[in-house]
XYZ file of C-alpha atoms in Angstrom:
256
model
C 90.851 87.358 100.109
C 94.567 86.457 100.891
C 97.587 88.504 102.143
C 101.107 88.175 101.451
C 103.170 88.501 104.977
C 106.471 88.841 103.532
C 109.318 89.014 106.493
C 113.272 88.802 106.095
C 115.036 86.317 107.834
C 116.582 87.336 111.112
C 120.070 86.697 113.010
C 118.095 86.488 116.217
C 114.197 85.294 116.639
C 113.564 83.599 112.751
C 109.972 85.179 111.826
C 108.566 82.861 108.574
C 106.866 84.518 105.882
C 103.345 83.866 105.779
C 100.208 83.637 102.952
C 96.851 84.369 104.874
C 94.041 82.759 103.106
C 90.424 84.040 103.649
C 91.279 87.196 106.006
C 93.277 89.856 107.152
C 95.608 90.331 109.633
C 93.880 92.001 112.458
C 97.280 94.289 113.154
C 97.003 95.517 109.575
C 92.796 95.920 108.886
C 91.899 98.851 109.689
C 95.348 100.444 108.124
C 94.912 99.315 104.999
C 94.912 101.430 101.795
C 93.008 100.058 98.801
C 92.870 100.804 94.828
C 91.365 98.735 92.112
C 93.314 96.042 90.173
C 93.506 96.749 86.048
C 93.828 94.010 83.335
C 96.318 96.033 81.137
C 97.045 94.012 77.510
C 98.500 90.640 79.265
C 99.269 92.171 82.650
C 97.054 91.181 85.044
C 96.646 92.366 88.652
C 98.164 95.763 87.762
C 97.799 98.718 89.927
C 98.321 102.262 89.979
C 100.866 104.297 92.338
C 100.825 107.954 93.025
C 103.527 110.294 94.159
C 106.359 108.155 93.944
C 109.307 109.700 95.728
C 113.105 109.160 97.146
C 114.613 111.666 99.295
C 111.521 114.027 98.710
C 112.083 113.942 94.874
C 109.396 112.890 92.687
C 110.570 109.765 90.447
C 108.262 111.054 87.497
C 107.350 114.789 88.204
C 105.755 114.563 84.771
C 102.899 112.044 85.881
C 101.509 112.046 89.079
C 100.726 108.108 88.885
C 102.338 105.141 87.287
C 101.295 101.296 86.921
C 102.540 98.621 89.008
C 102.671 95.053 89.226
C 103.528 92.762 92.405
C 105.864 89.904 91.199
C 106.480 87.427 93.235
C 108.338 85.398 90.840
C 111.090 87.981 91.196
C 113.348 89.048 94.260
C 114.047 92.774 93.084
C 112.312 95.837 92.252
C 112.207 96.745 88.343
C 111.845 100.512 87.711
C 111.650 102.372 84.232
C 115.391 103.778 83.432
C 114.139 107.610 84.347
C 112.884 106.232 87.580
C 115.858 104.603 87.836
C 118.059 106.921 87.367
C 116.802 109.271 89.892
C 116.993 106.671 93.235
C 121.115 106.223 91.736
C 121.248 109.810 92.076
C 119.892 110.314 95.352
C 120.828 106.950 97.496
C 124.444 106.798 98.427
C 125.814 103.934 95.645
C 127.848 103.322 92.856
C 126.728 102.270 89.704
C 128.009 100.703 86.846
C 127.311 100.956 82.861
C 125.285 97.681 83.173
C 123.252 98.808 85.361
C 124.174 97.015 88.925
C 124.564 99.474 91.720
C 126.763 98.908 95.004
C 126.399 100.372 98.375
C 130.322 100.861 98.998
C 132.236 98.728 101.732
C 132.344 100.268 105.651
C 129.046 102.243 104.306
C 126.631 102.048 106.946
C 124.119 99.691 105.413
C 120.735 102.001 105.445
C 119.007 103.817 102.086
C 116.142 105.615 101.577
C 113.139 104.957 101.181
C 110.789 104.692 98.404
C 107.381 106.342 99.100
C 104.360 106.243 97.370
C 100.311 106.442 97.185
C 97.874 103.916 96.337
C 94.845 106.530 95.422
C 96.344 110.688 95.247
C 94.477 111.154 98.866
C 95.597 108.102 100.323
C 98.072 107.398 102.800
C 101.787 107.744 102.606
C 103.304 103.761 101.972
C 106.975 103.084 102.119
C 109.352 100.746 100.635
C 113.045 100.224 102.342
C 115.591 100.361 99.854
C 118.141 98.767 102.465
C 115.951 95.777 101.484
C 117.284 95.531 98.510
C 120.730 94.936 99.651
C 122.145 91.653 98.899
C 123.826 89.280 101.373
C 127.581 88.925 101.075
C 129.265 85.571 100.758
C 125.890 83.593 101.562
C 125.735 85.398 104.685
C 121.686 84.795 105.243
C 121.297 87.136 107.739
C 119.603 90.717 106.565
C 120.466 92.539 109.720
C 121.004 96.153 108.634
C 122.761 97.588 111.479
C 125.728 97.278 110.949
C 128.949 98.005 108.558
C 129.882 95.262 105.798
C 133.217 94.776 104.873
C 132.498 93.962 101.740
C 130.054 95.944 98.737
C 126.474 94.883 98.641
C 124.825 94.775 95.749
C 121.308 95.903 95.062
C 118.393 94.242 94.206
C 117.203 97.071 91.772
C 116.917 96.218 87.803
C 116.693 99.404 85.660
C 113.834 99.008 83.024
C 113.232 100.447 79.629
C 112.890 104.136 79.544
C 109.612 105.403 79.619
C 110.511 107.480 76.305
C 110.629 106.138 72.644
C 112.756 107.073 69.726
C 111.301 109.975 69.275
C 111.290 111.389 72.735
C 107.325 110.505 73.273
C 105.901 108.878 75.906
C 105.600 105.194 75.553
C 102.310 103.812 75.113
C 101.509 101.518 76.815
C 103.804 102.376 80.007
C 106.363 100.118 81.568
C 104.612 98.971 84.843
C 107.125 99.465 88.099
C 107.826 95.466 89.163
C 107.538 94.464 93.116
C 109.891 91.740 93.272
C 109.393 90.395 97.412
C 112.481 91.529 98.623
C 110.772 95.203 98.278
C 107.534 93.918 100.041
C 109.527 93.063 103.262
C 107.973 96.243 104.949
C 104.718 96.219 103.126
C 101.798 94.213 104.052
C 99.987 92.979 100.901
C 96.451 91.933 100.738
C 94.444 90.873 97.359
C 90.678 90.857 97.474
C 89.614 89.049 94.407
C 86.210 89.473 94.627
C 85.985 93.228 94.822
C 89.218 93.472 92.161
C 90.937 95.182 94.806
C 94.952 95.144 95.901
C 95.326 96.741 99.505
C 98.706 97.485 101.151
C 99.714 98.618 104.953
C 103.065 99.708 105.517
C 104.828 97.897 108.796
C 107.103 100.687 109.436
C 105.673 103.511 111.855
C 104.695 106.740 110.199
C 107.554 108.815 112.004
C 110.212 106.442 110.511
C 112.851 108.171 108.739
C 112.699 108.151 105.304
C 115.785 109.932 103.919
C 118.305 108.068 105.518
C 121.848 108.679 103.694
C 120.422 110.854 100.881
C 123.173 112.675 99.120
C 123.173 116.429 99.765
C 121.010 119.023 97.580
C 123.925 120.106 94.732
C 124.138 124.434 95.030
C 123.420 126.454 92.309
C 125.166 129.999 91.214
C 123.563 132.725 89.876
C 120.891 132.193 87.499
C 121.047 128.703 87.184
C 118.192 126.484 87.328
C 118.188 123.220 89.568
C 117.166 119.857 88.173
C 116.221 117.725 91.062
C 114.911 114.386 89.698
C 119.551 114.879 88.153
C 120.638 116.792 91.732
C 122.460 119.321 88.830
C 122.631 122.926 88.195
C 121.878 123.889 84.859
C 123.221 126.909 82.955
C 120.785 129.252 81.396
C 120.615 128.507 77.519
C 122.187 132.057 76.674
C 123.377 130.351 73.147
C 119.533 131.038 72.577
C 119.315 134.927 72.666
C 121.332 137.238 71.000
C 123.739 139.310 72.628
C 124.075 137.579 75.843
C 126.675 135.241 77.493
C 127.340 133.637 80.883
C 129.794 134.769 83.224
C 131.651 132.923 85.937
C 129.166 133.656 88.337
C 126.781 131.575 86.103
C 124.826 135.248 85.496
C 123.862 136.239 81.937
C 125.529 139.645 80.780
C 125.418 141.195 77.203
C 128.540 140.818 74.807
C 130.466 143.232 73.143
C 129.405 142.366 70.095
């Protein structure tokens, strides 16, 4: 058995990370969630996560788990471009066509959080996005109470989509990547014997987790809201005959 104890570093009162070889944590032990570890093709110590969610919205609401790897050879999280896609939608940043995304100068420096599942009973695990957020001009500290005057990039690489050519699930799937800037808030132990990963969240159960999420988008009339896109979508009149949409976004009949 050994843990990862992953901690940022601190203006005030430096806490080192730590690798705990041969036990647990007695803070964490008895809060830990378990699942098994999968050998998938040359991935090893993959994992399934359940429920994966930002501001309440599923990432995938297709699939109600998705594989994951911890990487510790990597500081950011890698997610499949749909996955992606939804947590630019939802957090409060600007994105660019190659993919970096920017929490805006004066912003106050706190995002969502990522939520998830290690089994689909098991308890509710969280991942700070504000984590993510890169220093500015080598400034080491991580402190995230306060206003930058500067943008801060984020630590989040968008994947491959999850789709092929042909707009079919990919087989095999894109496994979510845990780079250890996203572990700062996670406690992460590996019991090799058992082929077991285990994880305990370090931030209390009644911590926020929808901190600066953009606001629900309103729909008119009959159209239907996409939430994973925070749009309104039109109803497809151009599919029936006789029928149009109005301004009110209602369908009505033609005169024709």
């Amino acid at each position: 058995v050994f843990a990862l104890d992953h901690t940022p570093p601190l203006e005030v009162d430096y806490l080192p990370s730590e690798l705990h070889v041969g036990g647990i944590d007695p803070k964490y032990e008895y809060r830990m969630t378990w699942t098994e570890i999968q050998q998938a093709g040359n991935v090893s110590g993959q994992f399934l996560m359940y429920d994966l969610s930002v501001c309440g919205v599923q990432l995938n609401p297709n699939v109600s788990s998705w594989p994951a790897v911890v990487d510790t050879s990597s500081a950011c999280l890698t997610l499949p471009k749909e996955m992606f896609d939804v947590v630019k939608t939802w957090a409060p940043l600007t994105c660019h066509g190659n993919g970096e995304c920017f929490l805006g100068a004066g912003r106050f420096p706190r995002l969502p959080h990522l939520t998830f599942k290690l089994s689909d009973q098991g308890s509710i695990l969280q991942m700070d996005l504000s984590d993510l957020l890169l220093e500015v001009d080598n400034v080491t500290s991580l402190r995230n109470d306060r206003e930058w005057d500067k943008a801060r990039k984020l630590c989040m690489v968008e994947g491959p989509s999850v789709l092929d050519r042909n707009g079919n699930m990919q087989n095999p799937l894109f496994p979510i990547q845990i780079g250890i800037r996203a572990l700062r808030h996670l406690y992460v132990v590996y019991d090799v014997n058992r082929a077991r990963i285990g994880m305990s969240s370090k931030l209390s159960d009644g911590s926020p987790t929808n901190v600066q999420c953009k606001e629900k988008v309103p729909c008119q009339g009959m159209q239907s809201y996409v939430s994973s896109a925070n749009a309104c979508e039109d109803p497809k009149c151009h599919e029936y005959f006789l029928l149009q949409l109005n301004d009110v976004r209602d369908i009505t009949l033609t005169n024709h």
